[in-house]
PDB file of C-alpha atoms in Angstrom:
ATOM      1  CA  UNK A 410     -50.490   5.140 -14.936  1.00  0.00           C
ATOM      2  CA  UNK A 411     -47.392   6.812 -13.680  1.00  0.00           C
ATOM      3  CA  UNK A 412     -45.767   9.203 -16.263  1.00  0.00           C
ATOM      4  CA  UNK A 413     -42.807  10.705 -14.557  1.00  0.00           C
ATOM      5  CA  UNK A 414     -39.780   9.481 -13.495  1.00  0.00           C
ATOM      6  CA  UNK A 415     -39.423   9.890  -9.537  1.00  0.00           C
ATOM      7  CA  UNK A 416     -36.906  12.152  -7.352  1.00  0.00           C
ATOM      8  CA  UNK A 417     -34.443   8.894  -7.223  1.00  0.00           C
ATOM      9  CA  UNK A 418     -30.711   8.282  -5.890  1.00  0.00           C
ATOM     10  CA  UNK A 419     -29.262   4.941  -7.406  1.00  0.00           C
ATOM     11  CA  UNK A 420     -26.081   3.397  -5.919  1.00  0.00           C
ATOM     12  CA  UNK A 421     -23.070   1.006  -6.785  1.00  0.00           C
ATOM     13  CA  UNK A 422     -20.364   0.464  -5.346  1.00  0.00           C
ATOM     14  CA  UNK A 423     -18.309   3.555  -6.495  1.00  0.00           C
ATOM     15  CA  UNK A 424     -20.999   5.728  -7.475  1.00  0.00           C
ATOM     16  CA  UNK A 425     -24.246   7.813  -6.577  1.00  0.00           C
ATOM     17  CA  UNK A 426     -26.577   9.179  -9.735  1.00  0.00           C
ATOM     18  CA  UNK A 427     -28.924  11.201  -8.321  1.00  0.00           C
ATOM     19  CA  UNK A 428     -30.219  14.822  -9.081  1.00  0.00           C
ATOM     20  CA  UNK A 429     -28.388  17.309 -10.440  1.00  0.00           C
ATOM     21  CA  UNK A 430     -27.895  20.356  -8.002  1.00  0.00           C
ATOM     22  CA  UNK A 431     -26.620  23.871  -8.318  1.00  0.00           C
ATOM     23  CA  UNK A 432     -23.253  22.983  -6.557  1.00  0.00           C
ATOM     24  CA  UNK A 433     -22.611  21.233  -9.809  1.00  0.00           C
ATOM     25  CA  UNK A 434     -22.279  23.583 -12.088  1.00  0.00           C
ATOM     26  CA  UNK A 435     -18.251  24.696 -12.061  1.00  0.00           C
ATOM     27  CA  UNK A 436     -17.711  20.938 -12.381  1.00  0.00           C
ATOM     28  CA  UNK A 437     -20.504  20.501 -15.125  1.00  0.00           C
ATOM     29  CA  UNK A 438     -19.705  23.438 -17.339  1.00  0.00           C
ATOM     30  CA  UNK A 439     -16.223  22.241 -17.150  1.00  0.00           C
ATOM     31  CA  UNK A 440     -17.147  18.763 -18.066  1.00  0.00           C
ATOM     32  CA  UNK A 441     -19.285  20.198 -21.124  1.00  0.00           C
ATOM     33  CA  UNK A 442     -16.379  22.519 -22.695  1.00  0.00           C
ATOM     34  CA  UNK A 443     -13.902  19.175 -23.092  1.00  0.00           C
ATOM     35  CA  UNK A 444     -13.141  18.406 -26.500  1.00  0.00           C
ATOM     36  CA  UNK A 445     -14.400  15.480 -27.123  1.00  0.00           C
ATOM     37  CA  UNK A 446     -18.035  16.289 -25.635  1.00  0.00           C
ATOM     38  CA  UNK A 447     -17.802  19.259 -27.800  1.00  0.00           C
ATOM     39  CA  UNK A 448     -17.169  16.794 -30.873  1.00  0.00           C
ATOM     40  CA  UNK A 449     -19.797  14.194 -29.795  1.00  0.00           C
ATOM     41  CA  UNK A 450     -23.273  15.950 -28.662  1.00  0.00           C
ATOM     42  CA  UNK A 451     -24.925  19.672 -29.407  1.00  0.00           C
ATOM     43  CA  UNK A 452     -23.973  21.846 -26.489  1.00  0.00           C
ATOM     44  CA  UNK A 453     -23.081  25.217 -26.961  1.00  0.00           C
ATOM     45  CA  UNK A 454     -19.738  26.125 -27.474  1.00  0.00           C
ATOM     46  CA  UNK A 455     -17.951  27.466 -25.026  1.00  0.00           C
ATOM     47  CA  UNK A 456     -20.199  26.289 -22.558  1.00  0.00           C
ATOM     48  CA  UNK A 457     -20.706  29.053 -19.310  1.00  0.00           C
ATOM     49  CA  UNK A 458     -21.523  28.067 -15.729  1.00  0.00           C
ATOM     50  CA  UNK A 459     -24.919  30.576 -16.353  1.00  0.00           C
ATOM     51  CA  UNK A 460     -25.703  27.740 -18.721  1.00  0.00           C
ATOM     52  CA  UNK A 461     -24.759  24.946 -16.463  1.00  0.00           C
ATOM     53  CA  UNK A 462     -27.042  26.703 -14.067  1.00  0.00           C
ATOM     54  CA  UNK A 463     -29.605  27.088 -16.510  1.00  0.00           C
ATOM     55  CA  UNK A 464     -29.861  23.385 -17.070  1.00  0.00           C
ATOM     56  CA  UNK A 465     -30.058  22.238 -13.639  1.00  0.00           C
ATOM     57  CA  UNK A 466     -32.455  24.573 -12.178  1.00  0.00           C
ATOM     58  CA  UNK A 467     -34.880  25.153 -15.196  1.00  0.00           C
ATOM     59  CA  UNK A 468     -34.192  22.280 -17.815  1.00  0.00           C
ATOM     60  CA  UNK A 469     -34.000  19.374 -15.838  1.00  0.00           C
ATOM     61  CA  UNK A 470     -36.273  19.754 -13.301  1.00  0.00           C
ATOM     62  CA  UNK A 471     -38.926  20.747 -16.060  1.00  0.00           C
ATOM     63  CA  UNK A 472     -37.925  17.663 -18.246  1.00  0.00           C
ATOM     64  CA  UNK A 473     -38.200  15.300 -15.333  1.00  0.00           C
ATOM     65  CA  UNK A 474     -42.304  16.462 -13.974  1.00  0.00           C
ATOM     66  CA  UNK A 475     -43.156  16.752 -17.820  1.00  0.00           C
ATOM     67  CA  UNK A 476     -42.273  13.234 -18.026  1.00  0.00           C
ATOM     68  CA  UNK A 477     -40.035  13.690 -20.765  1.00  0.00           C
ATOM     69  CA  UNK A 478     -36.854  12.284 -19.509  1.00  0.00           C
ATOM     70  CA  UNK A 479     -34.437  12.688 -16.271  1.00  0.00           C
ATOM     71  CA  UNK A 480     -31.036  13.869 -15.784  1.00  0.00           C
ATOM     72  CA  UNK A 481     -29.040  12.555 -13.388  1.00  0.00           C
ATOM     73  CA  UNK A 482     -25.138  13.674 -12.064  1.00  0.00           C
ATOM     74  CA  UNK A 483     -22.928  10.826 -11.728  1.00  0.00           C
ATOM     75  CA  UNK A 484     -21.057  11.046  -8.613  1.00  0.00           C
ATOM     76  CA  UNK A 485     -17.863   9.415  -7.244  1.00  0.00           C
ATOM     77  CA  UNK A 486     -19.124   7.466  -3.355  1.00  0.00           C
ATOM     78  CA  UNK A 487     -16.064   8.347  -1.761  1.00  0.00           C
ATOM     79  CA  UNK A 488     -14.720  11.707  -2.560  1.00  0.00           C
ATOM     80  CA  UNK A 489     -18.668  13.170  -4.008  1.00  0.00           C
ATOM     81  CA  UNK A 490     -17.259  14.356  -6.979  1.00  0.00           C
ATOM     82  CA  UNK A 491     -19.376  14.971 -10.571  1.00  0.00           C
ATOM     83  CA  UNK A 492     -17.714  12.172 -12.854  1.00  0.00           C
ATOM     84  CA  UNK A 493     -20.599  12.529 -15.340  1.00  0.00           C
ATOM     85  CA  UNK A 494     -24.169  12.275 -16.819  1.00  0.00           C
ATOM     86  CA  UNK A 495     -26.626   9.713 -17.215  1.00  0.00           C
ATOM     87  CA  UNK A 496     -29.387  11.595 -19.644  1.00  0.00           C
ATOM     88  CA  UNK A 497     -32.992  10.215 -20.494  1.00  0.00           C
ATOM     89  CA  UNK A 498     -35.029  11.850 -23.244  1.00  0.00           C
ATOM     90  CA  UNK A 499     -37.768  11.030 -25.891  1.00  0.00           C
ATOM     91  CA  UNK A 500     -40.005   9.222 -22.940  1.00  0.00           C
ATOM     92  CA  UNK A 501     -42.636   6.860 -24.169  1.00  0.00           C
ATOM     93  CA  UNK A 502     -45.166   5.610 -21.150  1.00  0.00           C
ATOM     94  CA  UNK A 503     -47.060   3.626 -22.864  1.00  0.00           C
ATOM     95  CA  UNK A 504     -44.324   1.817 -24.526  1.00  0.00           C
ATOM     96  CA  UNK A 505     -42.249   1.818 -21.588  1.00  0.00           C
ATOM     97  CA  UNK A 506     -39.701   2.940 -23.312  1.00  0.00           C
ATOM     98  CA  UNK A 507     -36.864   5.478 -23.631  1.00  0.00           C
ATOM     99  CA  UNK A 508     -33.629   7.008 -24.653  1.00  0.00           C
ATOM    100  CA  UNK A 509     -30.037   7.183 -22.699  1.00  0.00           C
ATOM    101  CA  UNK A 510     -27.049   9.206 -23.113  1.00  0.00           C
ATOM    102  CA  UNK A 511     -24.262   9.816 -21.155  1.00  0.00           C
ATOM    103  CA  UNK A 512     -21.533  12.062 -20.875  1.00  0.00           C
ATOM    104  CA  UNK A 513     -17.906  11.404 -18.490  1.00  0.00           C
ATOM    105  CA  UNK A 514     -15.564  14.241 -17.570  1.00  0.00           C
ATOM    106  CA  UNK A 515     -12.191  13.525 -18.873  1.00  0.00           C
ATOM    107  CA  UNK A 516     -10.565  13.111 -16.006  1.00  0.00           C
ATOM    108  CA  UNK A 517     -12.717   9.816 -15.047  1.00  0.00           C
ATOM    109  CA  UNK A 518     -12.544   8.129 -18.473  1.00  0.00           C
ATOM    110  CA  UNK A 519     -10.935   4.945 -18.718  1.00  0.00           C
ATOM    111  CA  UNK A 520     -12.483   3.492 -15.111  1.00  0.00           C
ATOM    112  CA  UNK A 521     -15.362   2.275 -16.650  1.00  0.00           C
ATOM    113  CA  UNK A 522     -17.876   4.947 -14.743  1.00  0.00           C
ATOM    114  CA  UNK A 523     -19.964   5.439 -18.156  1.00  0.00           C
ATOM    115  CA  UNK A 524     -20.956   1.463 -17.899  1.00  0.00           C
ATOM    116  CA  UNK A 525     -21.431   1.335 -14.312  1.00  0.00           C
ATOM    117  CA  UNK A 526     -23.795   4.557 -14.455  1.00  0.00           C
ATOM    118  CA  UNK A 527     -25.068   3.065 -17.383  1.00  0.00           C
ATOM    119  CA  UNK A 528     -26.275  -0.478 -16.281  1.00  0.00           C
ATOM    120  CA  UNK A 529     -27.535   0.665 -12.692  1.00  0.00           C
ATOM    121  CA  UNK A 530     -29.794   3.131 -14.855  1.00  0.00           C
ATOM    122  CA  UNK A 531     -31.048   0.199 -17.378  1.00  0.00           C
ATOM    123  CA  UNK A 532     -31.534  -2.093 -13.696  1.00  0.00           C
ATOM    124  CA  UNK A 533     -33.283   0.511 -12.175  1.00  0.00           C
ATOM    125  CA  UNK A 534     -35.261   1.193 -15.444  1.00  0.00           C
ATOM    126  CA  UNK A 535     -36.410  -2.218 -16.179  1.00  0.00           C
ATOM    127  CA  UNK A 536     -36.666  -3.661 -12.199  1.00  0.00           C
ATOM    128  CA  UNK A 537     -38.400  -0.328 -10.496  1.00  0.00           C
ATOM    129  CA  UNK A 538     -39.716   1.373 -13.348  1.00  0.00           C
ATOM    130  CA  UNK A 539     -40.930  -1.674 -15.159  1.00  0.00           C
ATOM    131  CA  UNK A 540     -39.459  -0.249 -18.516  1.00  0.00           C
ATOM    132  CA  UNK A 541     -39.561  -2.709 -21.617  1.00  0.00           C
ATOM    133  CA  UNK A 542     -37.134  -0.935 -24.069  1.00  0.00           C
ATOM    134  CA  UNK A 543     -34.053   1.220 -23.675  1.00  0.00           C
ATOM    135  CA  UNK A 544     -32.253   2.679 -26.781  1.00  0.00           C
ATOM    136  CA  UNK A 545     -28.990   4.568 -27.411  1.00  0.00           C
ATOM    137  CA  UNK A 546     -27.740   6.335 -30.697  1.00  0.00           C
ATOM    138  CA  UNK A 547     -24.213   6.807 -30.442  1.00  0.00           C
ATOM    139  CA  UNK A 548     -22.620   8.546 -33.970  1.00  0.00           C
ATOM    140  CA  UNK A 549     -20.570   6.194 -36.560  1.00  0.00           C
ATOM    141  CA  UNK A 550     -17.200   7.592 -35.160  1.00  0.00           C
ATOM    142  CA  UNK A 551     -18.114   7.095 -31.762  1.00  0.00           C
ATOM    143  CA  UNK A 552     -16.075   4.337 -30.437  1.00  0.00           C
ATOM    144  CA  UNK A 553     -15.954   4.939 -27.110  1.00  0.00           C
ATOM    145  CA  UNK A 554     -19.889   5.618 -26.267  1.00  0.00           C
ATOM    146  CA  UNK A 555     -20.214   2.152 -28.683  1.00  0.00           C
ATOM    147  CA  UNK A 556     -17.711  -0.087 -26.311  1.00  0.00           C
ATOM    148  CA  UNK A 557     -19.707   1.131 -23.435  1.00  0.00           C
ATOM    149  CA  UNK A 558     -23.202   0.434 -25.455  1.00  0.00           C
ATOM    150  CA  UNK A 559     -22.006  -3.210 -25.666  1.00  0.00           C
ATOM    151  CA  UNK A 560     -20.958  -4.041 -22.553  1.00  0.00           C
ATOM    152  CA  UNK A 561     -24.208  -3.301 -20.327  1.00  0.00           C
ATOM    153  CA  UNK A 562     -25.330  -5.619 -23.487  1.00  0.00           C
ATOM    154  CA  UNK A 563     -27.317  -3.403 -25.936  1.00  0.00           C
ATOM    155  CA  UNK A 564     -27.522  -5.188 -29.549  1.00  0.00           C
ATOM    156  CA  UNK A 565     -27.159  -3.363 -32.562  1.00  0.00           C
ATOM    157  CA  UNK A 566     -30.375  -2.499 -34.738  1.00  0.00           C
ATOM    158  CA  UNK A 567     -29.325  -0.469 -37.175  1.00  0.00           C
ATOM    159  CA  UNK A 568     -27.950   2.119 -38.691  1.00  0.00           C
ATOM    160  CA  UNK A 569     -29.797   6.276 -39.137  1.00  0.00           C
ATOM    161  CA  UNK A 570     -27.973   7.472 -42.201  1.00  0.00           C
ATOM    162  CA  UNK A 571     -26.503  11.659 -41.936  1.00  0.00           C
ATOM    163  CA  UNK A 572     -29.064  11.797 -39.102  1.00  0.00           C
ATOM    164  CA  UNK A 573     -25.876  12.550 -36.476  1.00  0.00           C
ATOM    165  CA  UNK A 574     -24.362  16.192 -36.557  1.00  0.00           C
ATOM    166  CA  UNK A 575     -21.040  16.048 -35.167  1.00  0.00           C
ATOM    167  CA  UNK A 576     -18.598  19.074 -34.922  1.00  0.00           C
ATOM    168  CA  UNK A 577     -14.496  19.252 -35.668  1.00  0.00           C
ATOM    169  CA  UNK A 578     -11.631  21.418 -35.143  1.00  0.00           C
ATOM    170  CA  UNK A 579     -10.682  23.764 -38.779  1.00  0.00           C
ATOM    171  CA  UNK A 580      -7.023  24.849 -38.641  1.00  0.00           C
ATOM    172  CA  UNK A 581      -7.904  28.206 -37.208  1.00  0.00           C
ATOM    173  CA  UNK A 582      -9.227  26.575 -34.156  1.00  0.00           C
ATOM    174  CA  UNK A 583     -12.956  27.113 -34.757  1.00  0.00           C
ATOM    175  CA  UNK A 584     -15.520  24.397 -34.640  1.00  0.00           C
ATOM    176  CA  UNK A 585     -17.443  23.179 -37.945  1.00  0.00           C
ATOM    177  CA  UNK A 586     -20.242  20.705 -38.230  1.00  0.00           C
ATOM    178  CA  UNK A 587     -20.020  17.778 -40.178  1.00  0.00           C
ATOM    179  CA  UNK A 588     -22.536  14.860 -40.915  1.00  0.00           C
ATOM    180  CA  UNK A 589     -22.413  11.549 -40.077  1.00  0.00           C
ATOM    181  CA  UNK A 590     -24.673   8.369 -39.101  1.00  0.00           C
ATOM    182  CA  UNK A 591     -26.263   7.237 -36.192  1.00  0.00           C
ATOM    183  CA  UNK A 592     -26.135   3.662 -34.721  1.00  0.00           C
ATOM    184  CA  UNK A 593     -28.979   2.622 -32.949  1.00  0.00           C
ATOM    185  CA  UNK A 594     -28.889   0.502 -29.921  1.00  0.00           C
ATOM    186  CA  UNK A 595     -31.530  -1.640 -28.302  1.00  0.00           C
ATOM    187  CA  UNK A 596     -31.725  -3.369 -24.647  1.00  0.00           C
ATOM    188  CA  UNK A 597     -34.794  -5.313 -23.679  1.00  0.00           C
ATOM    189  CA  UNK A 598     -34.596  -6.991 -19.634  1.00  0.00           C
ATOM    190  CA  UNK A 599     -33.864 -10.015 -20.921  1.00  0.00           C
ATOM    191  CA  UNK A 600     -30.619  -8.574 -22.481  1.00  0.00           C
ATOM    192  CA  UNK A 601     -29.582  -8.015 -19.348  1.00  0.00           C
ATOM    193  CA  UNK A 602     -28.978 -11.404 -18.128  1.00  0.00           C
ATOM    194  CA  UNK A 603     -24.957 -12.276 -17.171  1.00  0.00           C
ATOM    195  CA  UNK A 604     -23.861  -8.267 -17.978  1.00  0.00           C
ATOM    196  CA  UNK A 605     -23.803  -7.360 -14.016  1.00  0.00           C
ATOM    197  CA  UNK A 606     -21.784 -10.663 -13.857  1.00  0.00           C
ATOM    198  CA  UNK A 607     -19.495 -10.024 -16.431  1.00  0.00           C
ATOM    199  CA  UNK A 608     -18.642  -6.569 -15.782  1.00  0.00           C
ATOM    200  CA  UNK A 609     -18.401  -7.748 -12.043  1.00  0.00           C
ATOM    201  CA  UNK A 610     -15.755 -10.261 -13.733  1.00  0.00           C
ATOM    202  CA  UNK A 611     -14.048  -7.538 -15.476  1.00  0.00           C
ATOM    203  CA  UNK A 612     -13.810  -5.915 -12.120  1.00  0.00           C
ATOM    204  CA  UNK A 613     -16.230  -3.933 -11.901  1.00  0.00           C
ATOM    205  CA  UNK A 614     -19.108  -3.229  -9.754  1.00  0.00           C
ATOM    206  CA  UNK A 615     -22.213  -5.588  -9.943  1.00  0.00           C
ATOM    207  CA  UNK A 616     -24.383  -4.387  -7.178  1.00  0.00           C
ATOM    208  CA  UNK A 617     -27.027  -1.780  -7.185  1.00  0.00           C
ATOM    209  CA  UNK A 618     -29.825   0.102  -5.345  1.00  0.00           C
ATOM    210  CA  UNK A 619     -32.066   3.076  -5.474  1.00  0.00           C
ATOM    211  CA  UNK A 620     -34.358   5.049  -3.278  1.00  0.00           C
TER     212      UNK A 620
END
């Protein structure tokens, strides 16, 4: 039985995920020090392109042949530039199942990149990969991560109380932790039915391949 994810490129119509490479790290460590993905996830703050470096030519290649998870850079088609991160973690192989997370640079928000990476991931997942289960925790304040959550069709399971730390902004500027919930997210194949039509609907794209 196969337990790690392959060297893969998926495509839509505006994007390319494929594997992080070193050329990516001005734009990723950039990405990483915006506010609200300092608010929202663990990185270190300030975030340094050593770092950015760090996790594309140690962490994620050693992730991906452990069979732990994948990382994969969300690029615009056209103009090749990073828009974001699609992340997998907590692989299961014999439940066929396993975690995403994502991450869009602020520039790119708004265009609906975070559910177009995030669907073509969850088609390649579940049509290649013969997945059964993808989850998503997104924190209580979350909104934005949430919208997208709902709209590649993920149903709501539950709720992880004060298992989220999130960070804000004290008046001096500094960043403090705080505690909050998680909400946990479920998407099965079947879930999947209509969403590519919908979002296609909502003008967005529908198509997708991989190789």
């Amino acid at each position: 039985m196969t337990t790690t994810f392959p060297d893969i490129s998926i495509n839509t119509d505006r994007l390319v995920l494929r594997a992080l490479e070193e050329a990516d790290a001005p734009a990723l460590a950039e990405m990483m020090n915006d506010e609200m993905v300092a608010a929202w996830t663990a990185v270190p703050q300030p975030y340094t392109e050593d770092a950015a470096r760090g996790w594309i030519t140690e962490y994620a290649p050693t992730e991906r042949t452990a069979g732990r998870g994948l990382d994969l850079a969300v690029t615009e088609f056209l103009t090749q530039r990073l828009v974001g991160i699609v992340q997998l973690s907590n692989t299961d192989w014999r439940v066929r199942s396993t975690e995403m997370s994502y991450i869009i640079a602020p520039w790119a928000r708004g265009e609906g990149y975070a559910s177009e990476a995030a669907l073509a991931t969850a088609q390649w997942l579940f049509g290649d990969q013969k997945f059964e289960r993808l989850e998503l925790r997104t924190a209580a304040d979350n909104t934005a991560s949430q919208q997208v959550a709902q709209k590649i069709g993920c149903i709501s399971e539950g709720v992880l109380r004060n298992a989220c730390i999130a960070r804000t902004r004290t008046e001096d500027g500094a960043w403090t932790e705080l505690r909050t919930d998680f909400i946990v997210w479920g998407l099965l194949p079947e879930d999947l039915d209509g969403v590519a039509d919908q979002m296609a609907e909502a003008g967005y794209s529908s198509y997708t391949d991989w190789s």
